[in-house]
CSV table of C-alpha atoms in Angstrom, one decimal:
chain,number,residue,atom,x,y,z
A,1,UNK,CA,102.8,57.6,35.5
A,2,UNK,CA,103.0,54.7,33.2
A,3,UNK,CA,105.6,53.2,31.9
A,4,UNK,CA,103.6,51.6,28.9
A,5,UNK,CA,100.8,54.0,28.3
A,6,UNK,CA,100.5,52.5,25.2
A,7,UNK,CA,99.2,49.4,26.8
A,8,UNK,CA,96.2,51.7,28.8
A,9,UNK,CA,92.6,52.0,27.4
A,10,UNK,CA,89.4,53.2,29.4
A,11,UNK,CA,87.2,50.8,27.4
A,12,UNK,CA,84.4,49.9,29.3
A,13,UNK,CA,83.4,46.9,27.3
A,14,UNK,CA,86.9,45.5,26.9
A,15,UNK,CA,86.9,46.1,31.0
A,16,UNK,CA,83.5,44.1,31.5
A,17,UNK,CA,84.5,41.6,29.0
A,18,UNK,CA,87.9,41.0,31.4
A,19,UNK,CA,86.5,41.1,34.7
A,20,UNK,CA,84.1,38.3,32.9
A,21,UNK,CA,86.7,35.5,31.7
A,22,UNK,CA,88.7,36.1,35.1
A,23,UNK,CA,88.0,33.7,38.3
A,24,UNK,CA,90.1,36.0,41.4
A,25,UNK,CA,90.5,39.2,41.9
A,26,UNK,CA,93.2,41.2,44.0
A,27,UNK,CA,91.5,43.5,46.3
A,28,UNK,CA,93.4,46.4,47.9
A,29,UNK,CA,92.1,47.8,50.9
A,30,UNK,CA,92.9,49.8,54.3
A,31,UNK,CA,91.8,47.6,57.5
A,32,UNK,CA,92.9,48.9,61.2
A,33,UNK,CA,95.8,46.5,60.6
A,34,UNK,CA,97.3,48.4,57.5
A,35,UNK,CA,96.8,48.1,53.9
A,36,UNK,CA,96.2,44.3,52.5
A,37,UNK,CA,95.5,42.4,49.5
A,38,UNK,CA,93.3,39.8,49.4
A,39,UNK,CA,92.8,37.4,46.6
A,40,UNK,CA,88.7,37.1,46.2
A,41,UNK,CA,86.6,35.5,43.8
A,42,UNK,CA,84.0,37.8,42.7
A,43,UNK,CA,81.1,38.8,40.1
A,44,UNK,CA,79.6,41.5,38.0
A,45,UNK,CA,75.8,42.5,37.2
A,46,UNK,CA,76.1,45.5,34.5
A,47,UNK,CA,77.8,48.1,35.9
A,48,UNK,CA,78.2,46.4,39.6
A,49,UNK,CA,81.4,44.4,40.6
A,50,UNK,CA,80.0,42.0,43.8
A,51,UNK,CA,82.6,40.7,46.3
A,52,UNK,CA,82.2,38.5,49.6
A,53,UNK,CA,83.5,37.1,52.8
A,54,UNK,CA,82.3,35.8,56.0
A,55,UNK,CA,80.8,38.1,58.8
A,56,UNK,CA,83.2,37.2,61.3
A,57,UNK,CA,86.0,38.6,59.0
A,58,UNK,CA,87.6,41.9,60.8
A,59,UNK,CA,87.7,44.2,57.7
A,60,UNK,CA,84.5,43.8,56.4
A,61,UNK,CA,82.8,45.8,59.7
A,62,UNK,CA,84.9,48.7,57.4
A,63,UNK,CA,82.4,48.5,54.9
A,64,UNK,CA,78.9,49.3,56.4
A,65,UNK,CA,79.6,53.3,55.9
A,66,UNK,CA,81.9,52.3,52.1
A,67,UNK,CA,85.7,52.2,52.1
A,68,UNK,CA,87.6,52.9,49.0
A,69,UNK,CA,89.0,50.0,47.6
A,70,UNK,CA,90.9,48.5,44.5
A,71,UNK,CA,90.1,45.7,42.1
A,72,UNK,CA,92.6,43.9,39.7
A,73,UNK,CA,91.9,41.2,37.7
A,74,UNK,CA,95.1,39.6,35.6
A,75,UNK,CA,94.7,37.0,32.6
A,76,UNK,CA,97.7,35.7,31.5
A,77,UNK,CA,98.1,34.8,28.0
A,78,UNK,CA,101.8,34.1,27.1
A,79,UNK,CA,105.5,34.4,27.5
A,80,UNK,CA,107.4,36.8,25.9
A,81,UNK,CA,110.8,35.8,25.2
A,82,UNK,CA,113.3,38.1,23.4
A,83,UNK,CA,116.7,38.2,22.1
A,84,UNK,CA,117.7,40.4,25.3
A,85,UNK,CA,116.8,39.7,28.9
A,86,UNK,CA,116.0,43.2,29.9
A,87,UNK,CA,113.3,43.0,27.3
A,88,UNK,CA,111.8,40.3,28.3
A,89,UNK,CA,107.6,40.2,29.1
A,90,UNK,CA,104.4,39.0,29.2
A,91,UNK,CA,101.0,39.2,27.0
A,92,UNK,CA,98.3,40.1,29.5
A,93,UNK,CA,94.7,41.6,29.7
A,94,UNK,CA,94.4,43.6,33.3
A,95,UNK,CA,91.6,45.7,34.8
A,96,UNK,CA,92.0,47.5,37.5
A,97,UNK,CA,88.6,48.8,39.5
A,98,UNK,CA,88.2,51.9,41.9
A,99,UNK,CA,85.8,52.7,43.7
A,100,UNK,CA,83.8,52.9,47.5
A,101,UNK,CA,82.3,49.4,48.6
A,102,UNK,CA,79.6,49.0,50.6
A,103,UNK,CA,77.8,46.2,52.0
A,104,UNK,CA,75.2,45.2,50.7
A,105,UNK,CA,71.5,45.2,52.7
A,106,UNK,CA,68.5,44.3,50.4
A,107,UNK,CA,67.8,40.9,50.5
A,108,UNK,CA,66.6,40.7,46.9
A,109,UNK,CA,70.1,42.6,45.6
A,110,UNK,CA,72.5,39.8,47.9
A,111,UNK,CA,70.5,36.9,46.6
A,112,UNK,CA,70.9,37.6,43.1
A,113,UNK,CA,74.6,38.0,43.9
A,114,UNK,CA,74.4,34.8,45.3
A,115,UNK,CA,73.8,33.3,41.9
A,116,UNK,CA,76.2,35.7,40.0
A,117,UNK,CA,79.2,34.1,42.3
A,118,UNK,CA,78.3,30.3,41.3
A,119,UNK,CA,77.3,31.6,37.7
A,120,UNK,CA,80.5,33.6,37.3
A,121,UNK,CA,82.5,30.5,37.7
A,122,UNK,CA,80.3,27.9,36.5
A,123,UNK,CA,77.3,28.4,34.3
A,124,UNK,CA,74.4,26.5,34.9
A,125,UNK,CA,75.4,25.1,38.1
A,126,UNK,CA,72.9,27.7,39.9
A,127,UNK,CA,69.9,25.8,38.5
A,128,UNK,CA,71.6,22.8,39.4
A,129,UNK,CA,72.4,22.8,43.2
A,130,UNK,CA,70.5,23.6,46.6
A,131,UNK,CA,70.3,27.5,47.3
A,132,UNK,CA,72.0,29.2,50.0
A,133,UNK,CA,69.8,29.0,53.2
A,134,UNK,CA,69.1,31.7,55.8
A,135,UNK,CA,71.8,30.8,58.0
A,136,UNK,CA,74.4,30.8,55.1
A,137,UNK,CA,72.8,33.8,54.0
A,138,UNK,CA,73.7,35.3,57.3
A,139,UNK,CA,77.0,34.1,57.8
A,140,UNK,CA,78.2,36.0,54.8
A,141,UNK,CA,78.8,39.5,53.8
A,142,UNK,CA,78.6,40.7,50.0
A,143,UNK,CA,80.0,43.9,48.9
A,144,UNK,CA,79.3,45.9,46.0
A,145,UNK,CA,81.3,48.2,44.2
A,146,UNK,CA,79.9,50.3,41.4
A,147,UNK,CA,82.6,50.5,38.3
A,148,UNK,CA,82.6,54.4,37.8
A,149,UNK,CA,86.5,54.1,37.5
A,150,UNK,CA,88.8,51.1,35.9
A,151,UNK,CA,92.0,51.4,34.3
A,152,UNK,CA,92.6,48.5,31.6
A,153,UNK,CA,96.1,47.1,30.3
A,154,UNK,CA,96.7,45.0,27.6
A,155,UNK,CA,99.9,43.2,25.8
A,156,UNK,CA,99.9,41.2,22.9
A,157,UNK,CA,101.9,40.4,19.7
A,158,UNK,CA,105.7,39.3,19.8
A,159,UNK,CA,108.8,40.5,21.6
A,160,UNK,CA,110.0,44.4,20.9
A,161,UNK,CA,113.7,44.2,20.8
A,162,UNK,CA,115.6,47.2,20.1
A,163,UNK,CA,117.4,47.7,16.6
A,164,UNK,CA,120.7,46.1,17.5
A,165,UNK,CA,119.6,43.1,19.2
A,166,UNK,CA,117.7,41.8,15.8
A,167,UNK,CA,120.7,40.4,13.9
A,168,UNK,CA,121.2,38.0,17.3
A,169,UNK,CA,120.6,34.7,16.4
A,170,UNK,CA,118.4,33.7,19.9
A,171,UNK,CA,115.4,32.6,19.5
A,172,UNK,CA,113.0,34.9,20.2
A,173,UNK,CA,109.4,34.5,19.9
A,174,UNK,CA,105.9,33.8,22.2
A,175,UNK,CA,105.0,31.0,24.5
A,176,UNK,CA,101.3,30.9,24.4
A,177,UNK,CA,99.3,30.0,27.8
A,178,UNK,CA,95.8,29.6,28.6
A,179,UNK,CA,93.6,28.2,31.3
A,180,UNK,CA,92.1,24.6,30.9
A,181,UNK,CA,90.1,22.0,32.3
A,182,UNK,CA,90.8,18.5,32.7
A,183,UNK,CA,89.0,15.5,33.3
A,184,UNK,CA,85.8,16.3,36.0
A,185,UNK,CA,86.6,14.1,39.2
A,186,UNK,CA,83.3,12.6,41.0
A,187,UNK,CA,83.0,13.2,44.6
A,188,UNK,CA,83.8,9.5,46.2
A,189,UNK,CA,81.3,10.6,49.1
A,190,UNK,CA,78.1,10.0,46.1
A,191,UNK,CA,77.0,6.8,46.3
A,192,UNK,CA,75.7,6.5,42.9
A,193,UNK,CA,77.2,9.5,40.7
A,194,UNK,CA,75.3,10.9,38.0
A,195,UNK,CA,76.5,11.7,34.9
A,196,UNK,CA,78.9,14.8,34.7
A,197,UNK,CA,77.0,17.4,33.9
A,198,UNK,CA,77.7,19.3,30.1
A,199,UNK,CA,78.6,22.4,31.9
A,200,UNK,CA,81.5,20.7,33.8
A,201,UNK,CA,82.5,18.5,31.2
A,202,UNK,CA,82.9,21.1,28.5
A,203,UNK,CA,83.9,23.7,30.9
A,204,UNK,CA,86.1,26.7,29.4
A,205,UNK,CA,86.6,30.3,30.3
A,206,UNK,CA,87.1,31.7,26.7
């Protein structure tokens, strides 16, 4: 049971929009070895989380019959600092996904998971880079994992001090954090660089 089940919702849009801003996800699974985590980057197509990994890798033979799995995706957005230290925290937005993978077969289905991968983190760069080619294609796995279950947490606003602590005179209060881009650094390997693209050079998540 939760200890905040105030902070639960089974929105599926605030879910989808979520997964979306994130860049990793956390994926919990059972492997011959034990239970792991591995920290994947990832993609979603509607209703369809897409994950990947290279054909050599152990755990991923699991996945040609499905194996249950779990997803979690965490953006931070601040520090929460109170007047006591036990009531301390954090202002978050968290999904976490259920479900049975399974690898994925159709030719047509993996390449346009391809594209959701480099899109996800990077829009526009599909259009604007050579496609994967048979070999690469073959080298790597993609899983899916239809979203039919995903739990979403979320904390936001200032620090919740109990009654007493308010007359203390610490400061108290929210530091705010957020992912950003700096300056886009050319590869030194291009000879004659072209100008950085609008999609790197204004890149944001929000």
């Amino acid at each position: 049971m939760s200890r905040h089940p105030e902070r639960a919702t089974y929105e599926r849009d605030i879910a989808f929009s979520i997964l979306d801003e994130g860049l990793v996800a956390h994926v919990g699974l059972t492997t011959p070895d034990g239970v792991v985590v591995l920290p994947m980057t990832y993609a979603r197509i509607a209703d369809k989380l897409y994950l990947h990994g290279a054909v050599a890798s152990r755990w991923l033979a699991s996945f040609d019959e499905g194996s249950d799995v779990s997803v979690c995706v965490t953006l931070l957005d601040g520090l929460v600092l109170a007047r006591s230290a036990f009531s301390h925290s954090m202002n978050y937005r968290s999904v976490v996904a259920f479900g049975t993978a399974t690898t994925v077969r159709d030719d047509e289905e993996k390449q346009k998971a391809f594209k959701a991968f480099l899109e996800h983190m990077l829009p526009g760069r599909w259009d604007d880079s050579r496609q994967p080619n048979r070999k690469e294609v073959a080298a790597t796995t993609v899983l899916s994992l239809r979203i039919d279950e995903a739990s979403v947490k979320v904390r936001s606003g200032p620090p919740k001090d109990t009654a007493g602590d308010y007359a203390l005179t610490h400061w108290a209060g929210v530091i705010p954090l957020s992912l950003t881009s700096g300056e886009p650094l050319p590869d030194p390997a291009m000879a004659a660089p072209p100008a950085v693209p609008a999609y790197a050079k204004d890149y944001s998540r929000t």
